[in-house]
Short mmCIF file of C-alpha atoms and ligand atoms in Angstrom, two decimals:
data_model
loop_
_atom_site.label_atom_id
_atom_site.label_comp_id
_atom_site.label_asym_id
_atom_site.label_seq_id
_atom_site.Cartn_x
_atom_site.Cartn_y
_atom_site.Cartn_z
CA UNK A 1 -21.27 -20.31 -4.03
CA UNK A 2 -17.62 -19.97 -4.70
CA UNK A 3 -16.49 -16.51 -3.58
CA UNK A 4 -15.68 -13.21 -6.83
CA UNK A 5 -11.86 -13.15 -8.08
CA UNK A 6 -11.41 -10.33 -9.61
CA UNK A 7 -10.05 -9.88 -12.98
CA UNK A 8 -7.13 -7.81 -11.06
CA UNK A 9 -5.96 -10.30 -9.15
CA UNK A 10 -2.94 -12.44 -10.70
CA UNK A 11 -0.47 -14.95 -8.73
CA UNK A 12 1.35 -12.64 -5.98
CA UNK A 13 -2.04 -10.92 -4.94
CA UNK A 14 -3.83 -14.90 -4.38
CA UNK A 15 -0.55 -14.99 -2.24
CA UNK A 16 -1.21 -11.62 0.05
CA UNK A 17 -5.05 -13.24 0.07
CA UNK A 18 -4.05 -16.21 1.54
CA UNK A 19 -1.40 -14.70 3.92
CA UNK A 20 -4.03 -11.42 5.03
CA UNK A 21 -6.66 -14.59 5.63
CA UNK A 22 -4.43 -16.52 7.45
CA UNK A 23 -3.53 -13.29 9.69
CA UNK A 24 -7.18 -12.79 10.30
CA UNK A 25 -8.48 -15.92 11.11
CA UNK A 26 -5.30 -16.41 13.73
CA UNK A 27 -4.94 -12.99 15.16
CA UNK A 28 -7.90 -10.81 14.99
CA UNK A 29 -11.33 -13.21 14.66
CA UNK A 30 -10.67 -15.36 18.00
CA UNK A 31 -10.09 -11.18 19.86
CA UNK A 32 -12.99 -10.07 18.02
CA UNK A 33 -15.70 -10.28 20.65
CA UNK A 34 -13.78 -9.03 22.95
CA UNK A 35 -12.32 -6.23 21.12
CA UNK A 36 -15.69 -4.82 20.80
CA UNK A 37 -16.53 -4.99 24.16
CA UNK A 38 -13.18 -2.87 24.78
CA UNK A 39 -13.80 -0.65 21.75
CA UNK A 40 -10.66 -1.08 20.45
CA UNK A 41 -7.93 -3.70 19.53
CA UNK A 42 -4.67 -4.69 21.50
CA UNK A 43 -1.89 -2.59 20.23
CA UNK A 44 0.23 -5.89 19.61
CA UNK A 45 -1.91 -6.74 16.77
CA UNK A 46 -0.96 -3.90 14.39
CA UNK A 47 2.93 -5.13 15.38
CA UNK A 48 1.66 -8.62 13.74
CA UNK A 49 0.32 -7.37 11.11
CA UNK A 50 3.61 -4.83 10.27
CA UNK A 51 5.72 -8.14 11.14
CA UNK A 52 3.90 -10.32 7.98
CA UNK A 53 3.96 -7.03 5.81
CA UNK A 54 0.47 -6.75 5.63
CA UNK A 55 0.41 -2.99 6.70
CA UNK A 56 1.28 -0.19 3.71
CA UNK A 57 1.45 -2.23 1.36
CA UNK A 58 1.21 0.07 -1.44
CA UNK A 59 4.12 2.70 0.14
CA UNK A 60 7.60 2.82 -1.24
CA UNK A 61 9.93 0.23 -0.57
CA UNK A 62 12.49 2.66 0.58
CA UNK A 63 10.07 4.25 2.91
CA UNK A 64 9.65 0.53 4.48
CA UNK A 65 6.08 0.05 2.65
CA UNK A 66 5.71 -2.89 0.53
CA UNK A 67 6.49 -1.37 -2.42
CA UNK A 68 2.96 -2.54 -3.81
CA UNK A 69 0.18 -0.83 -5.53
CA UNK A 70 -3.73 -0.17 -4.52
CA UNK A 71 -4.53 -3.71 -5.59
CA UNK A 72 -2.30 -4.80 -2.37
CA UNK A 73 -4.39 -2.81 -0.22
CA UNK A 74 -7.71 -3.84 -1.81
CA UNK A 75 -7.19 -7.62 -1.47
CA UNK A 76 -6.38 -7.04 2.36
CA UNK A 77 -9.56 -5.10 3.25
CA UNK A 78 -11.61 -7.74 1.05
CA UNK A 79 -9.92 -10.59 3.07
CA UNK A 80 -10.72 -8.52 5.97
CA UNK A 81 -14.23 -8.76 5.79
CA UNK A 82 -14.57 -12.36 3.89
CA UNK A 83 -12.70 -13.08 7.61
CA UNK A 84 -15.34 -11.48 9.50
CA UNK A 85 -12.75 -9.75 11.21
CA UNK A 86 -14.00 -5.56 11.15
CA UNK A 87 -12.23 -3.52 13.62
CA UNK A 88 -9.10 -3.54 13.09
CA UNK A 89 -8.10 -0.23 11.47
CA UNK A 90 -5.03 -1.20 9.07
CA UNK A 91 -6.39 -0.63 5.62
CA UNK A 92 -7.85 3.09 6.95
CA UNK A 93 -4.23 3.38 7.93
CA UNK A 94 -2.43 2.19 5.28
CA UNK A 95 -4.48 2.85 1.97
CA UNK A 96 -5.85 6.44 3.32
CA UNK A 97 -3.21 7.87 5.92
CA UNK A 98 -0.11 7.16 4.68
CA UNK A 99 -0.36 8.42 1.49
CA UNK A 100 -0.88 11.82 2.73
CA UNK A 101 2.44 12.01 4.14
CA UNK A 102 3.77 9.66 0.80
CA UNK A 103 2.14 11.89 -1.74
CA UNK A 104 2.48 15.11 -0.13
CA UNK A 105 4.99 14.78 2.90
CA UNK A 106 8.48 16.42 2.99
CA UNK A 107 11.10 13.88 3.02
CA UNK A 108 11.90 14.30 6.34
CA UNK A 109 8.41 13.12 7.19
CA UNK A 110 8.29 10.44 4.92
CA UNK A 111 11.53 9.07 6.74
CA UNK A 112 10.01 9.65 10.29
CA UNK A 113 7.01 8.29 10.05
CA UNK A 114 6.21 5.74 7.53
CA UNK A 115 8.91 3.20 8.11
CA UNK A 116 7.36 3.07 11.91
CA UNK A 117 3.47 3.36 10.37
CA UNK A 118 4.83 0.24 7.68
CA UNK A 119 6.05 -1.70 10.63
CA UNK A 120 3.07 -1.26 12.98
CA UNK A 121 5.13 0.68 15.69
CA UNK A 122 2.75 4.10 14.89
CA UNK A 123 -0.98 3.83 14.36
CA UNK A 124 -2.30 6.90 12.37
CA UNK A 125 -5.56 8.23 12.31
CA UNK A 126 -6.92 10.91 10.24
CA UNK A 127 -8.93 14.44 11.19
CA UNK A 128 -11.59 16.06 9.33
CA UNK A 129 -14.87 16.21 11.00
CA UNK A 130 -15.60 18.44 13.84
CA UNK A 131 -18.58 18.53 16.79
CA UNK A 132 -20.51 21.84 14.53
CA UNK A 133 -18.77 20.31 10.89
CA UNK A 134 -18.60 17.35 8.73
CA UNK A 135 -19.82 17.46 5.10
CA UNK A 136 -18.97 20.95 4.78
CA UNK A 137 -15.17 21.02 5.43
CA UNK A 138 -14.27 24.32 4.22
CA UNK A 139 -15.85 25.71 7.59
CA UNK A 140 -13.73 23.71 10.42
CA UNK A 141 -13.01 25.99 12.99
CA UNK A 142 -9.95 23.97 14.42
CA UNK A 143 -6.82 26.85 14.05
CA UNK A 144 -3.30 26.93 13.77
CA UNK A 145 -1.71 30.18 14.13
CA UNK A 146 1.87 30.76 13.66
CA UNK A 147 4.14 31.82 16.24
CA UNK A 148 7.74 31.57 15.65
CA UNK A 149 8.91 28.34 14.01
CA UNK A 150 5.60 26.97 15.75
CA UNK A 151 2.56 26.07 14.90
CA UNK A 152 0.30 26.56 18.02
CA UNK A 153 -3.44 24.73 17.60
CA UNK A 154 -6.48 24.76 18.91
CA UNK A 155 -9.98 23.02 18.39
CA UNK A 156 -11.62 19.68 18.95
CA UNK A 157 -12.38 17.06 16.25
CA UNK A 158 -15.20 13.75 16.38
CA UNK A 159 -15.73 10.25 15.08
CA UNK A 160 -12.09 9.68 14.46
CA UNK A 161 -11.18 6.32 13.55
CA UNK A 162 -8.20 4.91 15.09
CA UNK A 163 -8.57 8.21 17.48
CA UNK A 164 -7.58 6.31 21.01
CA UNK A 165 -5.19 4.83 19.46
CA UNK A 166 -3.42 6.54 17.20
CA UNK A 167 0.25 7.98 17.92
CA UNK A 168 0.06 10.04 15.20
CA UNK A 169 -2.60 12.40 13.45
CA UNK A 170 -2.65 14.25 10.24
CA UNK A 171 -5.19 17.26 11.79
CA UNK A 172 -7.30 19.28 9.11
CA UNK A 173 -6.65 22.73 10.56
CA UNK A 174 -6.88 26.64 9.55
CA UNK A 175 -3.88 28.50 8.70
CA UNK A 176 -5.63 30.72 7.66
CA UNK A 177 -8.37 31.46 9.72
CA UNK A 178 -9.69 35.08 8.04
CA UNK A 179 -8.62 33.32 4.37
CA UNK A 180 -11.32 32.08 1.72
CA UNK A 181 -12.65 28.41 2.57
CA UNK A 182 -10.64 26.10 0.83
CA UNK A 183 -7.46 28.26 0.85
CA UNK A 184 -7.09 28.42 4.20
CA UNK A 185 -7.00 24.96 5.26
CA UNK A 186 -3.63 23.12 5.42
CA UNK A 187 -2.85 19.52 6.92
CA UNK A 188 -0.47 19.29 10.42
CA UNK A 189 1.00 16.19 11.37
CA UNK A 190 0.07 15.63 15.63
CA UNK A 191 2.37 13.61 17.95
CA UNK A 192 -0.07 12.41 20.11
CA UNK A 193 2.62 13.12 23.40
CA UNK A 194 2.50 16.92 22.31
CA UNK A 195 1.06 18.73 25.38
CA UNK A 196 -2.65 19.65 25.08
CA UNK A 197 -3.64 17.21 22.80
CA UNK A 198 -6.24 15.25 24.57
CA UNK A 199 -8.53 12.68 23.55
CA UNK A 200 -11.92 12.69 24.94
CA UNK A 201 -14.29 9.42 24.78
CA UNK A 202 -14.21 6.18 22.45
CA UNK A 203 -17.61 6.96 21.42
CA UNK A 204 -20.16 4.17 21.30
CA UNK A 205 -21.51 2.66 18.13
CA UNK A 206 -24.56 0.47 17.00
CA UNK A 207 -21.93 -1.10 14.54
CA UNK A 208 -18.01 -1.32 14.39
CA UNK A 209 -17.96 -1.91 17.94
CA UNK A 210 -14.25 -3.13 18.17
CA UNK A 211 -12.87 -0.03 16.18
CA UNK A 212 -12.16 3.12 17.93
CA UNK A 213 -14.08 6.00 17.20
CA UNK A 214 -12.92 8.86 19.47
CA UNK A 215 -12.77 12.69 20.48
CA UNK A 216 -9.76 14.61 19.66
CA UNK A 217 -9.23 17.82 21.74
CA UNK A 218 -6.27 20.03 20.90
CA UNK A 219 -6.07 22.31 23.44
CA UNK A 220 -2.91 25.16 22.15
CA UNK A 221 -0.84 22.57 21.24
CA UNK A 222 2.38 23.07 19.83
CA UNK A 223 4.25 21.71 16.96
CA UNK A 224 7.19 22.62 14.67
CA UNK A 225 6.58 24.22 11.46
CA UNK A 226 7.79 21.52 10.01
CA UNK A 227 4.92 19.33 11.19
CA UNK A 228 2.81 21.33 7.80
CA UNK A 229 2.49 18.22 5.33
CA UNK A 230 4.02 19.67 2.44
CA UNK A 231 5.56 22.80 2.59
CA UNK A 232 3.20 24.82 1.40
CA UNK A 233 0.12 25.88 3.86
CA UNK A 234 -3.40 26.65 2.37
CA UNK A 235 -2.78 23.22 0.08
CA UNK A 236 -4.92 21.03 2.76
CA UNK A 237 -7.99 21.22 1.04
CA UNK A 238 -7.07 19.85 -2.31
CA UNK A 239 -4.73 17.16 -0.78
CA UNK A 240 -7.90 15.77 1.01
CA UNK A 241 -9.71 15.95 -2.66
CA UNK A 242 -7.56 14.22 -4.15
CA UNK A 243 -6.91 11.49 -1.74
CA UNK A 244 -10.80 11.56 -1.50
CA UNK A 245 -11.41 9.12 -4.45
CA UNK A 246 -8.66 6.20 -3.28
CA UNK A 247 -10.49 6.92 0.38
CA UNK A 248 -14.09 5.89 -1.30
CA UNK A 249 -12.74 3.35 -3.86
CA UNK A 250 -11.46 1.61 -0.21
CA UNK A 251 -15.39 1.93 1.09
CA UNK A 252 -16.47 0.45 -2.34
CA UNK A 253 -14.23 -2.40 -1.89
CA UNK A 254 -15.20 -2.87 1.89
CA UNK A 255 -18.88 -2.75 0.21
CA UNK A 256 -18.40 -5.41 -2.32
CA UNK A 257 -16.55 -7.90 -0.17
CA UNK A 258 -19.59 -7.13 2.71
CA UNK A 259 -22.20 -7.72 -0.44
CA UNK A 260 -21.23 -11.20 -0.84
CA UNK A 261 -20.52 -12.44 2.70
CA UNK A 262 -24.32 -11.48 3.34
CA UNK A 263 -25.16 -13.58 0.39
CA UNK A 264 -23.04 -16.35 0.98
CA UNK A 265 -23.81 -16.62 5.09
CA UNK A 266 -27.65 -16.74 4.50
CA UNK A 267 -27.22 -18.96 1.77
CA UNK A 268 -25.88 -21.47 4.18
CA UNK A 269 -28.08 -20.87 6.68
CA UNK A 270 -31.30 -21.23 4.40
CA UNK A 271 -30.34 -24.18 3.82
CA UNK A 272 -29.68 -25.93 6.44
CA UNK A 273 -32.88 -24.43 8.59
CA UNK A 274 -36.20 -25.42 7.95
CA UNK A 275 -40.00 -24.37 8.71
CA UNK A 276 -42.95 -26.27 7.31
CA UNK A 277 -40.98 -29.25 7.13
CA UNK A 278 -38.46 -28.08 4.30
CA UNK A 279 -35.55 -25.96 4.19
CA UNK A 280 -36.27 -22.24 3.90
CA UNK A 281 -34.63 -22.21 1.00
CA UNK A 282 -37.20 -23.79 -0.79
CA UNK A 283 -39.73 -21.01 -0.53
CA UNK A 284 -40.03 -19.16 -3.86
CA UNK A 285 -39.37 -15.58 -1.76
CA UNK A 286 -36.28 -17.15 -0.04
CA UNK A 287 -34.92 -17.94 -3.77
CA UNK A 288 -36.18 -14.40 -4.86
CA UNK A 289 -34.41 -12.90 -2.52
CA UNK A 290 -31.26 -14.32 -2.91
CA UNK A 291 -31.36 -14.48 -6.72
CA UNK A 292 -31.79 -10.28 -6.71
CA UNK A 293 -28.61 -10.09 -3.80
CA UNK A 294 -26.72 -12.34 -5.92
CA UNK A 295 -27.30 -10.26 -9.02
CA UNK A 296 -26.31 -6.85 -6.93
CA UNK A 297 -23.33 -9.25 -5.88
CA UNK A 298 -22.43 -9.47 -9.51
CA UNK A 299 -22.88 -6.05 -10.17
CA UNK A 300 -21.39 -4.51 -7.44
CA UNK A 301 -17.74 -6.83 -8.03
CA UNK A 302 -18.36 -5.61 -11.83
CA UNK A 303 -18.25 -2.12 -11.48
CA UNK A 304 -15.70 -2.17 -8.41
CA UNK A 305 -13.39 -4.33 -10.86
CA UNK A 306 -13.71 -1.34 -13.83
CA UNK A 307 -13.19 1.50 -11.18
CA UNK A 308 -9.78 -0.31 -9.66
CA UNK A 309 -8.77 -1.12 -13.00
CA UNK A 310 -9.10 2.69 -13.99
CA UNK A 311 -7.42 3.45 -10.54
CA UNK A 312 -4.51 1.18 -11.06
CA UNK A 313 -3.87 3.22 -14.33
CA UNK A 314 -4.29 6.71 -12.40
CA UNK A 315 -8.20 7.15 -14.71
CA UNK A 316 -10.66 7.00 -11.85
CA UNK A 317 -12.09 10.67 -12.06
CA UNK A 318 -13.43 12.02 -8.90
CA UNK A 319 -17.53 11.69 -10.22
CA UNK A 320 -16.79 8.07 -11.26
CA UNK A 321 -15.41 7.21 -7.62
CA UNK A 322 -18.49 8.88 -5.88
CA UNK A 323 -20.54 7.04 -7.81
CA UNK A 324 -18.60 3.81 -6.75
CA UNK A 325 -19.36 4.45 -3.09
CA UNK A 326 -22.44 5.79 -2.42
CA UNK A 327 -24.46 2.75 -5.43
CA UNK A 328 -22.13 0.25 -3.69
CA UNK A 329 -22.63 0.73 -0.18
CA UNK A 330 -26.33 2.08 -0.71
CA UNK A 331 -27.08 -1.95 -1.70
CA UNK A 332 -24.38 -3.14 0.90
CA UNK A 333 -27.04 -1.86 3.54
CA UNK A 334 -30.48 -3.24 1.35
CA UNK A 335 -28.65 -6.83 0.94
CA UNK A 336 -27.65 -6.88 4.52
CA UNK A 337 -31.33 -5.82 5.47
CA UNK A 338 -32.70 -8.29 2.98
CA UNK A 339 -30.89 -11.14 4.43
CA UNK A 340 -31.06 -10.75 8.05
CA UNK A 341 -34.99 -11.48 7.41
CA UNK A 342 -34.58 -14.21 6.26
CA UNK A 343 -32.44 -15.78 9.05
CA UNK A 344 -35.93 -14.39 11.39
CA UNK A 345 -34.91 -13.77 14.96
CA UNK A 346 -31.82 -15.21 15.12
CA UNK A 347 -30.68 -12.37 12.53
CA UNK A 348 -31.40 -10.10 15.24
CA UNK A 349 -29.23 -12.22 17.19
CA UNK A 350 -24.95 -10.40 17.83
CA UNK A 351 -23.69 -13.93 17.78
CA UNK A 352 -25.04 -14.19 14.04
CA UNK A 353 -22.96 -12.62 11.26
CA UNK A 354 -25.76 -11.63 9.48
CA UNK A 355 -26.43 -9.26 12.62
CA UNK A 356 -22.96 -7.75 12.12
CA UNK A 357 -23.18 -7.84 9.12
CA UNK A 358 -26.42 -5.78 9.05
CA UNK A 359 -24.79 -3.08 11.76
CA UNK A 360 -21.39 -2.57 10.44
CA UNK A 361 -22.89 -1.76 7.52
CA UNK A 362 -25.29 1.22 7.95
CA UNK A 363 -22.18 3.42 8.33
CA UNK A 364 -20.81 2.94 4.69
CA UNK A 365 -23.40 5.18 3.62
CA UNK A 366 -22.14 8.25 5.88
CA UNK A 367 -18.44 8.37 6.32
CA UNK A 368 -16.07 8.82 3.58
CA UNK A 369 -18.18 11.37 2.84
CA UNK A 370 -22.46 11.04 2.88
CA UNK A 371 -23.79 9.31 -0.06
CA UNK A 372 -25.78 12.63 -0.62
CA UNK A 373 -22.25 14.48 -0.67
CA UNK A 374 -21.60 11.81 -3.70
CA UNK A 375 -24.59 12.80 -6.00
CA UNK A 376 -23.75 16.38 -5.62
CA UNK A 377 -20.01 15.66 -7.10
CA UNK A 378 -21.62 13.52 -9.09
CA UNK A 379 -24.58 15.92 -10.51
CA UNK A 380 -21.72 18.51 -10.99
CA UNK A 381 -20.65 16.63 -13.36
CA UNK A 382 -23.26 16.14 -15.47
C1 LIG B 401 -17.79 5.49 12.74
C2 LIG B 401 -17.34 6.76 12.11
C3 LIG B 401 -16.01 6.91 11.73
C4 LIG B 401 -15.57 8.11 11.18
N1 LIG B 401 -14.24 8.28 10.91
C5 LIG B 401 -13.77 9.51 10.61
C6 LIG B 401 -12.36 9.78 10.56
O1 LIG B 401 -11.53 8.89 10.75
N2 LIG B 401 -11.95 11.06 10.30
C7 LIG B 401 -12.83 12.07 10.08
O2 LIG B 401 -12.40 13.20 9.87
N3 LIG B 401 -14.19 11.85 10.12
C8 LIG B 401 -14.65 10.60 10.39
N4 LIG B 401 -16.01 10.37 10.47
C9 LIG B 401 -16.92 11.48 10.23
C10 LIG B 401 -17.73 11.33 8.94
O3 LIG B 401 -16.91 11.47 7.82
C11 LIG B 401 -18.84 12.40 9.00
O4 LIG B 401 -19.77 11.96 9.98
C12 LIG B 401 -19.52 12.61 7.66
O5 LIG B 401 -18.65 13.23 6.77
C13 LIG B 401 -20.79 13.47 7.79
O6 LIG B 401 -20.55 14.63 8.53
P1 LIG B 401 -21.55 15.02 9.74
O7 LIG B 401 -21.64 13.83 10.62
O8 LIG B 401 -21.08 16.28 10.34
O9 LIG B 401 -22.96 15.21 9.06
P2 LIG B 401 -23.53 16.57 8.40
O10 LIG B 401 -22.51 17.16 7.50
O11 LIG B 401 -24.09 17.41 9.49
O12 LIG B 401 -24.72 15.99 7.52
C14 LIG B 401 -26.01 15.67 8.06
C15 LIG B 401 -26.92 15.28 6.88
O13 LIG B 401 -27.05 16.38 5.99
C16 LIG B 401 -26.71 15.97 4.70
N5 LIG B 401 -26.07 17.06 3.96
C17 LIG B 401 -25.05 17.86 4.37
N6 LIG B 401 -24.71 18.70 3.39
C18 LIG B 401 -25.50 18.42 2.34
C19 LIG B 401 -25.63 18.93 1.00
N7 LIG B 401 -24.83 19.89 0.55
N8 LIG B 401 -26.57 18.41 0.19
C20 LIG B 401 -27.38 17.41 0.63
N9 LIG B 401 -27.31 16.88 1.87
C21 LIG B 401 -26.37 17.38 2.70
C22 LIG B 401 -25.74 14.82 4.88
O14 LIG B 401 -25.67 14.00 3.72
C23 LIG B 401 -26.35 14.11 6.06
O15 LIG B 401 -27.39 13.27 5.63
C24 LIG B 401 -16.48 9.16 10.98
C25 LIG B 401 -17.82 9.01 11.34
C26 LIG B 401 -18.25 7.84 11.92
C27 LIG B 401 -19.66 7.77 12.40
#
């Protein structure tokens, strides 16, 4: 089964594919068992990976980015997982974070940090979600209360990717803390060497074991004023809603590219084992089975390929990009499930990809926003 090129893709983005493959089979897949038993990846990686230009791609050139658009970023997160190479966090930090401080950043920002974030010399994570609040981000209690040219905040945030890592973090904070909801909420850049700012544990995961996932505790900590993304506060809220769609057109992508390696591993592996003295292949439900995954495969690359077509011309509504994630990683879970039975026990089995496969996925459905969340944007726009 030869693996989906998208109708997207033209001769420099077959280039990045090749070089983002090469870069993952050499620098991430022979660290990946290990990185997982660490829960996180060596920090010389994300130097690598600024080194080949693999990192922000779709930033300004004069900013240090690669001058690309969303395509760039798309083929390196689907050569990411056609590698088999999950926890690294680069496309979270290139195709979600950094265009906070690119779209809505004051220059000054933009100069700081993204040159360093482009060349892998700052890993960026970003923070929502809170221990009491996920879903419903208009009630985060995390605060930042003005005093003087200062910001001073407190709170604690959870399940933040790149958390142990990360040097810097764009915090989802109150300004505002008696304002309505969405007014009050602004987005504050956090040096991670800014006293009280503590990170608690690199929680543990049934999936995604070699990307961090950690506690964030912000304990009065100070920063400038002119650590406010923008320069406007109360604007946090519809920064994150509009960066919200590129954020689960990235999941959709991860979804599609996941879709097909489950197809294509247990393909191979049907094949080649047998029970009743013929492949497993042979039996009508193997065929069944794959014949219904393949079709979802087809699907799945077909409506991914319409939605980053729209994107690419700035026409991917906010309804249309729910939908995107919560169909496409709703059958990235049943096709992993459907395959690992048919590899038996050794599906169950870590050192099988299906396995991985199987676990990595179950978490497309929740982050990014639950697939429930989805409908309701969805439904409110019927
Ligand atoms: C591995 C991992 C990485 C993550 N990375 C990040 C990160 O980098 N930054 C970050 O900020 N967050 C991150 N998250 C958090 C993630 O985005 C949240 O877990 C998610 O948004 C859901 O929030 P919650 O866990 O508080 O669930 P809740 O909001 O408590 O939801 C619980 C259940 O209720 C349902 N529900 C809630 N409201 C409604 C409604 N209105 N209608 C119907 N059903 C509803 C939900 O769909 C869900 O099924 C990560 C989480 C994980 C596990």
């Amino acid at each position: 089964m030869g693996l989906h090129r998208s109708s997207w893709m033209d001769k420099d983005l077959d280039a990045l594919a090749d070089l983002a493959r090469r870069f993952f089979e050499k620098e991430c897949v022979p660290h990946e068992e290990r990185w997982g038993k660490q829960q996180f990846v060596d920090r010389d990686v994300w130097r690598k990976a600024g080194e080949l230009g693999l990192l922000c791609l779709s930033i300004p050139e004069e900013y240090g980015g690669g001058g690309g658009t969303f395509a760039h970023e798309a083929v390196v997160a689907i050569e990411q997982i056609r590698s088999m190479a999950p926890s690294f966090g680069g496309v979270l930090h290139s195709a979600i974070i950094a265009h906070y401080i690119s779209s809505y950043g004051t220059e000054q920002q933009k100069r700081a940090w993204l040159p360093k974030m482009a060349s892998g010399d700052v890993v960026s994570a970003i923070a929502m979600t809170e221990p009491g609040t996920g879903s419903d981000l208009q009630s985060i209690k995390t605060k930042a209360v003005r005093d003087g040219d200062d910001y001073v905040i407190s709170g604690a945030k959870t399940f933040i990717s790149n958390g142990h890592t990360a040097d810097v973090v764009v915090v989802a904070a109150k300004t505002d803390p008696k304002g309505e909801g969405a007014k009050s909420v602004s987005l504050i850049l956090v040096e991670a060497d800014r006293d009280g700012f503590r990170r608690g544990r690199n929680l543990e995961k049934i999936g995604q074991h070699g990307q961090d996932t950690c506690e964030l505790f912000f304990d009065d900590v100070r920063v400038p004023q002119s650590n406010l993304v923008g320069d406007v506060e109360g604007h946090g809220f519809i920064q994150l809603m509009q960066q919200l769609p590129q954020e689960r057109l990235v999941l959709a992508v991860i979804a599609a590219a996941s879709i097909e390696m489950s197809v294509d591993v247990t393909l191979t592996y049907t094949k080649e084992r047998e029970a009743f003295g013929r492949p497993i292949f042979a039996f009508q439900n193997t065929q069944f089975v794959l014949a219904e995954c393949d079709t979802i495969s087809s699907i799945a690359w077909s409506f991914l390929d319409e939605c980053l077509v729209k994107h690419l011309s700035g026409e991917l509504d906010v309804p249309t990009a729910a939908k995107a994630k919560w169909w496409l990683t709703d059958q990235q879970v049943k096709v992993a499930d459907e395959c690992l039975q048919l590899f038996g026990g050794y599906g169950y089995m870590a050192e099988y990809p299906i396995s991985r496969l199987y676990a990595d996925s179950r978490i497309q459905k929740v982050y990014g926003g639950t697939n429930e969340i989805m409908k309701t944007i969805i439904a409110k726009s019927l």
